[in-house]
Tab-separated table of C-alpha atoms in Angstrom:
chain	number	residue	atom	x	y	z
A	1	UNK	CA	45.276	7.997	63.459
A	2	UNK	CA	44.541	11.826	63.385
A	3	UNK	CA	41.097	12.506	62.123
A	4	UNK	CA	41.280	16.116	63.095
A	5	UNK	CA	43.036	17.067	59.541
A	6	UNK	CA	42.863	15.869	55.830
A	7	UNK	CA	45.245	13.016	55.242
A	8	UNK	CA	44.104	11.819	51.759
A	9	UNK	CA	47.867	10.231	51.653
A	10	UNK	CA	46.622	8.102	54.309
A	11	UNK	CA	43.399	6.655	52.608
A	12	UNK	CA	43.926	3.175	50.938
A	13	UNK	CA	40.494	3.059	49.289
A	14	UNK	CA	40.519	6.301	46.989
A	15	UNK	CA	36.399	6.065	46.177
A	16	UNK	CA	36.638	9.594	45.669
A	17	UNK	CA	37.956	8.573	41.931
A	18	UNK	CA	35.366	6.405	41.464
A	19	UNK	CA	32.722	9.176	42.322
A	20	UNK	CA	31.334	7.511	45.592
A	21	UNK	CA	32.667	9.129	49.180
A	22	UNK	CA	30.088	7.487	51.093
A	23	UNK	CA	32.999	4.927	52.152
A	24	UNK	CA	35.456	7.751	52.856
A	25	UNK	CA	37.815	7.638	56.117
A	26	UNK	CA	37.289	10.302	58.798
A	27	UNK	CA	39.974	13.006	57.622
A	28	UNK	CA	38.686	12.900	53.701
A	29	UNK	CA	38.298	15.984	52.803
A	30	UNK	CA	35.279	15.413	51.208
A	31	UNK	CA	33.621	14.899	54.610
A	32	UNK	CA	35.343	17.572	56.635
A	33	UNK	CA	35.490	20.504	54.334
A	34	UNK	CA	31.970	19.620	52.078
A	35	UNK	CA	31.146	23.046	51.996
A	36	UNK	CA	34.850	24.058	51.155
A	37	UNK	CA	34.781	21.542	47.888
A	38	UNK	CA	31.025	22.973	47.032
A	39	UNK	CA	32.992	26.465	46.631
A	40	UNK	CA	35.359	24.875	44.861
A	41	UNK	CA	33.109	23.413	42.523
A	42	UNK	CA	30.978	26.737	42.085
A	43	UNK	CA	34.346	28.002	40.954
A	44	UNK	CA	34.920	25.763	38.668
A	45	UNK	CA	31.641	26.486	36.900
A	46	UNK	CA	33.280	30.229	36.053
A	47	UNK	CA	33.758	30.305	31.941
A	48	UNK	CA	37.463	30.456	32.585
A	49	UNK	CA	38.179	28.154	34.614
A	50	UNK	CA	36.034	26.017	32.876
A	51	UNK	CA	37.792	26.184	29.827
A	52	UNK	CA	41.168	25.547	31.478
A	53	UNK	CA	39.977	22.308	33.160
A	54	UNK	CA	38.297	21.115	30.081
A	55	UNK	CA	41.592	21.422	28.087
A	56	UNK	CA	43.364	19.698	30.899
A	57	UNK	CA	40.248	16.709	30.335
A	58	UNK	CA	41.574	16.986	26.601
A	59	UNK	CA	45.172	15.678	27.085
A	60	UNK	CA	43.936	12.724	28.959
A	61	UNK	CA	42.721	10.890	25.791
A	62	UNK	CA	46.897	10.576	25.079
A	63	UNK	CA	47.426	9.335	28.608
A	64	UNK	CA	50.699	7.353	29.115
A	65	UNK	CA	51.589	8.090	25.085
A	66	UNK	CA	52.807	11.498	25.484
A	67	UNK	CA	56.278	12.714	27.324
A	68	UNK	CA	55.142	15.524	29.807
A	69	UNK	CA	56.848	17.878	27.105
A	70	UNK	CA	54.179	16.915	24.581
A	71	UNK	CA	51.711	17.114	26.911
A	72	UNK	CA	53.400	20.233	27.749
A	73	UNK	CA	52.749	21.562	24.302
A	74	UNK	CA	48.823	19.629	24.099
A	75	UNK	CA	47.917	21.643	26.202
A	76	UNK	CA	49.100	25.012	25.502
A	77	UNK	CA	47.432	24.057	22.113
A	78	UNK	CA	44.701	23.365	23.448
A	79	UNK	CA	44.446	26.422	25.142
A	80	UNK	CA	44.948	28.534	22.356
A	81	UNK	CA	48.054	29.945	23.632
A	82	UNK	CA	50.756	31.469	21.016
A	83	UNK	CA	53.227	32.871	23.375
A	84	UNK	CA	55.286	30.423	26.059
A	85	UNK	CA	57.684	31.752	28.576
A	86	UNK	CA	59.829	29.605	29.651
A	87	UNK	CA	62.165	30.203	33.744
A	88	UNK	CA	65.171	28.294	33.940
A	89	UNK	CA	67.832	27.507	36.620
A	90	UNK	CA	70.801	28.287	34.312
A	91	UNK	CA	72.149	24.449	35.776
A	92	UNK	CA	69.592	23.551	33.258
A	93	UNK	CA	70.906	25.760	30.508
A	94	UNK	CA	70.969	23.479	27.513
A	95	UNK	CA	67.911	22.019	28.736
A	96	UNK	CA	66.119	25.301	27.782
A	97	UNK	CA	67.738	25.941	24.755
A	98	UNK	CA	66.168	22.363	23.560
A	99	UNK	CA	63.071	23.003	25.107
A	100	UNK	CA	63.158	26.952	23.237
A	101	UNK	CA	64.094	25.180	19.781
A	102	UNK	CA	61.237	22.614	20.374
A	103	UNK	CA	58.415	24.717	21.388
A	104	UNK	CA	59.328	27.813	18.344
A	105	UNK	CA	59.198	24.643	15.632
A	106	UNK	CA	55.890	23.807	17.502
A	107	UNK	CA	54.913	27.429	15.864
A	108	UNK	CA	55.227	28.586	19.563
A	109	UNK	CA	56.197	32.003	20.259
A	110	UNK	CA	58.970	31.367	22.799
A	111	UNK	CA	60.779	33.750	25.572
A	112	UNK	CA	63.059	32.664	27.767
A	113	UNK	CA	64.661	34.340	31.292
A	114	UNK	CA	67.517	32.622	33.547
A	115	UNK	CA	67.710	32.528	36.864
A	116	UNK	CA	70.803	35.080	37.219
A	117	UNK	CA	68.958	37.364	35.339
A	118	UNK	CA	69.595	40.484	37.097
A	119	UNK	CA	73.037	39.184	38.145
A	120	UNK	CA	72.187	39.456	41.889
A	121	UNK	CA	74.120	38.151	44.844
A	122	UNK	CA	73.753	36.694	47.969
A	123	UNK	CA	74.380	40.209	49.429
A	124	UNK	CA	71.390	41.576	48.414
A	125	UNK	CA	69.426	39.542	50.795
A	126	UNK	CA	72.089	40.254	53.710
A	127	UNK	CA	73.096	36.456	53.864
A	128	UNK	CA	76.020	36.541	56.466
A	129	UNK	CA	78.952	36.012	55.097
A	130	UNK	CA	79.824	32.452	57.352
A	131	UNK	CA	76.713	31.060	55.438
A	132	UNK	CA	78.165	31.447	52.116
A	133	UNK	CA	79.122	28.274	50.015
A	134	UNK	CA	82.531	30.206	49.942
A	135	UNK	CA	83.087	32.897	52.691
A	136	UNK	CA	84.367	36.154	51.512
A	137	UNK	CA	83.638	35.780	47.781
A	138	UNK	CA	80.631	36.755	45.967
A	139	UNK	CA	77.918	34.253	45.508
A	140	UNK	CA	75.715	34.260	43.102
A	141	UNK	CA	72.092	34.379	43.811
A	142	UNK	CA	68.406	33.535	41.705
A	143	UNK	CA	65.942	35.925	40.899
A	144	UNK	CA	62.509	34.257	40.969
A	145	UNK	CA	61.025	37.348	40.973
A	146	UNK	CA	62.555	38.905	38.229
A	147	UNK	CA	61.782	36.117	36.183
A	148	UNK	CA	57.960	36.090	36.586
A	149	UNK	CA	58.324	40.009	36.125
A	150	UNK	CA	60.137	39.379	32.707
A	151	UNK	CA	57.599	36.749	31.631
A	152	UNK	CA	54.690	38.787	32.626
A	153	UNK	CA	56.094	41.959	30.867
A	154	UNK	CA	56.796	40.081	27.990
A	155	UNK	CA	53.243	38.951	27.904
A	156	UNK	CA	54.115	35.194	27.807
A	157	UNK	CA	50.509	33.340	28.500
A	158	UNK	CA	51.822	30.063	29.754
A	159	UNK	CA	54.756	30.168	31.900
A	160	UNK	CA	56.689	27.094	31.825
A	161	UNK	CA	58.907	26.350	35.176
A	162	UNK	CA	62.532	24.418	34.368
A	163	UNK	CA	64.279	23.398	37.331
A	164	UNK	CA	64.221	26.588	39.240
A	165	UNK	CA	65.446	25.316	43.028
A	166	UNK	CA	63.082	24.645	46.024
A	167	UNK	CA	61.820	28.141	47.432
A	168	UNK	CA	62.796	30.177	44.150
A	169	UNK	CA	59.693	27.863	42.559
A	170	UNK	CA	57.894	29.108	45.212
A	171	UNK	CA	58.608	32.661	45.032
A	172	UNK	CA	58.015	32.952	41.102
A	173	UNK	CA	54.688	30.985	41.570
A	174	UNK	CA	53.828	33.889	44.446
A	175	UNK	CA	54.764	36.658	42.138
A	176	UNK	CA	53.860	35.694	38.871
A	177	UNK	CA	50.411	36.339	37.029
A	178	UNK	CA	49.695	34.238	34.417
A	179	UNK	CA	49.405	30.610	34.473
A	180	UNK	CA	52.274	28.519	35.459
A	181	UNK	CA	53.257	24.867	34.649
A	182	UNK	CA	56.165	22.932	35.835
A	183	UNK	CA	58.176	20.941	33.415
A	184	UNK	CA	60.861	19.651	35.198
A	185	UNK	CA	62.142	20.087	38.895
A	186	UNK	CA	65.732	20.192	39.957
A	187	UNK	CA	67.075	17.226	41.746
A	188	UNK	CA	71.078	17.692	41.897
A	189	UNK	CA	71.565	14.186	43.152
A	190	UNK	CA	69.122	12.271	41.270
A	191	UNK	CA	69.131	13.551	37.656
A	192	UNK	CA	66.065	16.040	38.018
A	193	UNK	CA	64.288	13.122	39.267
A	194	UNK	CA	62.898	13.734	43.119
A	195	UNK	CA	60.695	10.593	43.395
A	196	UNK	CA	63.732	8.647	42.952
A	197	UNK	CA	64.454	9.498	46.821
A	198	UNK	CA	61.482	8.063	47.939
A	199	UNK	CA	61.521	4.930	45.650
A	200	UNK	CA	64.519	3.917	46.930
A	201	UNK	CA	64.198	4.949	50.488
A	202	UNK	CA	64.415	1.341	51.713
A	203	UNK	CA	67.306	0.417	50.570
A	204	UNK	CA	69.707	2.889	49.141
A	205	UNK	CA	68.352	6.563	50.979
A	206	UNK	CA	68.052	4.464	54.532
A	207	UNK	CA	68.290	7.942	55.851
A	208	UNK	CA	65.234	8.888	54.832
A	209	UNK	CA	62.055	7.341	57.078
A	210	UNK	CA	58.998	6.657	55.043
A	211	UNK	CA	57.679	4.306	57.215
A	212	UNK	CA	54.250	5.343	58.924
A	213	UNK	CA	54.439	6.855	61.948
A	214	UNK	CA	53.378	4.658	64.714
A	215	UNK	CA	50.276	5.926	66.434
C-alpha cells in the first residue's frame, strides 16, 4: 500500500475521532502533514472562523433528528444570517420553489437564480458542433458563474447549492464569495441520490469497481 500520500479512505481504525493518532497508519495525514494541520488549527483559532465552526458544533446536538434542510436552516440561524441565496439547476425547478417558500416562512430573506440565467449556449464556450446532444441546434448551456455573481450582488450571506451538475458546482464554488453549502446534488439516474451508485455497486452497477486495488 502507498504510504507516499494521504489515504484516510484506506485507514480502518479512525483514532483520529477518538483524539489519539499515536496508532495512525503511515499515509494519515496527521503524521505526514503535522505541521500542515498545526496551520490549520492556528486558523481555526481566527474569531471568524471560530464562530462558523462553533455553529457547525451547535447543530450536532440534533444529530440524526433533523433532515439536512433543517439543518440547513439550524445553521443559518445559528449564524445569524437573514439573507439565503439559493443556485438551482432549473431540472430541479420545483425543488427550489419549495425550498424558497420554506426558508421565507422560516423568516428567511430568500433570492433565488437558475442555472440558464443569462440564457447562454453551448456556443459561447465554442463546443463543436459534433459534440452537441443535438448537432446543429442550439443547446442550452449553465451559468455557474453568473449565479454566484447574482448571489453575491444581491448580498445573499449563505449561498445554498441545489443540484447544479458536476463541474458547474465547481465553477460557482471557484467564483463565488460568500459561504456556500450544498443541499442537494444532481444524480439523473438515481433520484439526486449519488451514494446510491456505490451502495449498490456489487450487484446492480457491476460496472462500477469498488473493490481495492490489488497491491
Amino acid at each position: 500500500m502507498k504510504t507516499d500520500q494521504t489515504l484516510c479512505s484506506y485507514c480502518g481504525k479512525k483514532k483520529c475521532f477518538f483524539g489519539d493518532v499515536s496508532q495512525s497508519p503511515e499515509f494519515c495525514p496527521s503524521k505526514r502533514h503535522a505541521d500542515l494541520l498545526a496551520d490549520a488549527n492556528t486558523k481555526l483559532q481566527e474569531e471568524e472562523n471560530q464562530t462558523m465552526a462553533r455553529d457547525v458544533a451547535r447543530t450536532w446536538k440534533e444529530y440524526g433528528k433533523l433532515t439536512r434542510v433543517e439543518e440547513t436552516v439550524q445553521y443559518a440561524r445559528n449564524r445569524g444570517y437573514q439573507k439565503l441565496g439559493i443556485a438551482f439547476c432549473v431540472g430541479l425547478s420545483e425543488e427550489a420553489e419549495k425550498l424558497t417558500n420554506l426558508l421565507i416562512n422560516e423568516k428567511f430573506d430568500v433570492v433565488s437564480v437558475c442555472c440558464m440565467c443569462g440564457a447562454l449556449s453551448s456556443d459561447d464556450v465554442a463546443l463543436p458542433d459534433a459534440e452537441k446532444i443535438v448537432p446543429g441546434f442550439r443547446q442550452p448551456m449553465c451559468n455557474p458563474i453568473g449565479q454566484a455573481a447574482v448571489l453575491d450582488a444581491e448580498g445573499s450571506e449563505l449561498h445554498i447549492l441545489l443540484g447544479l451538475c458536476v463541474g458547474d458546482d465547481t465553477l460557482f464554488i471557484k467564483h463565488a464569495k460568500a459561504p456556500i453549502t450544498v443541499l442537494a446534488v444532481k444524480d439523473r439516474v438515481l433520484a439526486h441520490n449519488p451514494l446510491g451508485a456505490l451502495y449498490t455497486s456489487k450487484h446492480i452497477y457491476t460496472r462500477l469497481n469498488t473493490r481495492r486495488p490489488k497491491e
